[in-house]
Amino acid sequence: MAAEGNPALWPSERGRRIGVKRLDSRFAAYRDELGLDPGVDFHSLRRSYATHLIESGMDALFVQAQLGHEVASTTALYTCVSSDFRTRTLRRALDQTLDAALRERSAR
């Protein structure tokens, strides 16, 4: 995607790198125009990406690699899973534990 001799991923029409401040200011303008919460920033897209991957069932190690994090705890900070996802995950773990306990009991 970069122009020859320019390592920028998102060069501007002048071929130079678009800075983070410019991305943030444009994003803020669109956010404000749409009436979104002022706490939503350009970096929120990265957090959303991580969250959507986790909630879609992608392996946590894959998500960690996608974000370029060295440790899983950093990736965990990026994910803001829904209460519905937390409930489903807890329910699945409890069901598995109960099923295993019942199988063990019936095997005796």
Coordinates of C-alpha atoms in Angstrom, one line a residue:
M1 CA 0.0 0.0 0.0
A2 CA 2.9 2.3 0.6
A3 CA 4.3 4.5 -2.2
E4 CA 7.7 3.5 -3.4
G5 CA 10.3 4.9 -1.1
N6 CA 7.7 5.8 1.5
P7 CA 7.1 3.3 4.4
A8 CA 3.8 5.0 5.4
L9 CA 0.8 2.7 5.6
W10 CA -1.7 5.5 5.2
P11 CA 0.1 8.3 3.2
S12 CA -1.8 11.5 2.5
E13 CA -2.4 12.8 -0.9
R14 CA 1.0 14.5 -0.6
G15 CA 2.6 11.1 0.0
R16 CA 3.6 11.8 3.6
R17 CA 2.5 9.9 6.7
I18 CA -0.8 10.9 8.2
G19 CA 0.0 11.6 11.9
V20 CA -1.9 10.1 14.9
K21 CA -3.0 13.6 15.9
R22 CA -4.7 14.1 12.5
L23 CA -6.4 10.7 12.7
D24 CA -7.6 11.5 16.2
S25 CA -8.9 14.9 15.3
R26 CA -10.8 13.7 12.2
F27 CA -12.2 10.8 14.1
A28 CA -13.3 13.2 16.9
A29 CA -15.0 15.4 14.3
Y30 CA -17.0 12.4 12.9
R31 CA -17.8 11.1 16.4
D32 CA -19.1 14.5 17.4
E33 CA -21.1 14.9 14.2
L34 CA -22.7 11.5 14.8
G35 CA -23.4 12.3 18.5
L36 CA -21.3 9.5 19.9
D37 CA -19.9 9.5 23.4
P38 CA -16.9 11.8 23.7
G39 CA -15.0 8.9 25.3
V40 CA -14.9 7.1 22.0
D41 CA -11.6 7.7 20.2
F42 CA -9.7 6.4 17.3
H43 CA -8.0 3.9 19.6
S44 CA -11.5 2.5 20.4
L45 CA -11.4 0.8 17.0
R46 CA -8.4 -1.3 18.2
R47 CA -10.2 -2.2 21.4
S48 CA -13.4 -3.1 19.5
Y49 CA -11.4 -5.3 17.1
A50 CA -9.9 -7.2 20.0
T51 CA -13.3 -7.6 21.7
H52 CA -15.1 -8.7 18.5
L53 CA -12.4 -11.3 17.9
I54 CA -12.7 -12.7 21.4
E55 CA -16.5 -12.7 21.4
S56 CA -16.4 -14.5 18.0
G57 CA -14.5 -17.3 19.5
M58 CA -11.0 -16.6 18.2
D59 CA -8.2 -18.0 20.2
A60 CA -6.8 -15.6 22.8
L61 CA -3.3 -16.2 21.6
F62 CA -4.3 -15.3 18.0
V63 CA -5.8 -12.0 19.3
Q64 CA -2.7 -11.3 21.3
A65 CA -0.6 -11.8 18.2
Q66 CA -2.9 -9.6 16.1
L67 CA -2.5 -6.8 18.5
G68 CA 1.3 -7.3 18.8
H69 CA 1.2 -7.7 22.6
E70 CA 4.0 -9.6 24.3
V71 CA 1.9 -10.7 27.2
A72 CA -1.7 -11.8 27.5
S73 CA -2.5 -9.4 30.3
T74 CA -2.1 -6.5 28.0
T75 CA -4.5 -8.0 25.5
A76 CA -7.0 -8.6 28.3
L77 CA -7.0 -4.8 29.0
Y78 CA -8.1 -4.2 25.4
T79 CA -11.2 -6.5 25.6
C80 CA -14.5 -5.2 26.9
V81 CA -16.7 -8.2 26.4
S82 CA -20.4 -7.9 26.9
S83 CA -22.3 -9.2 30.0
D84 CA -24.1 -11.6 27.6
F85 CA -20.7 -13.1 26.5
R86 CA -19.5 -13.4 30.1
T87 CA -22.8 -15.1 31.1
R88 CA -22.5 -17.6 28.2
T89 CA -18.9 -18.3 29.0
L90 CA -19.6 -18.9 32.6
R91 CA -22.6 -21.0 31.8
R92 CA -20.5 -23.2 29.4
A93 CA -17.8 -23.7 32.1
L94 CA -20.4 -24.6 34.8
D95 CA -22.2 -27.0 32.4
Q96 CA -18.9 -28.7 31.6
T97 CA -18.0 -29.0 35.3
L98 CA -21.4 -30.3 36.2
D99 CA -21.4 -32.9 33.3
A100 CA -18.0 -34.1 34.4
A101 CA -19.1 -34.5 38.0
L102 CA -22.2 -36.4 37.0
R103 CA -20.3 -38.7 34.7
E104 CA -17.8 -39.4 37.5
R105 CA -20.6 -40.1 40.0
S106 CA -22.4 -42.4 37.6
A107 CA -19.1 -44.3 36.9
R108 CA -18.8 -45.3 40.6

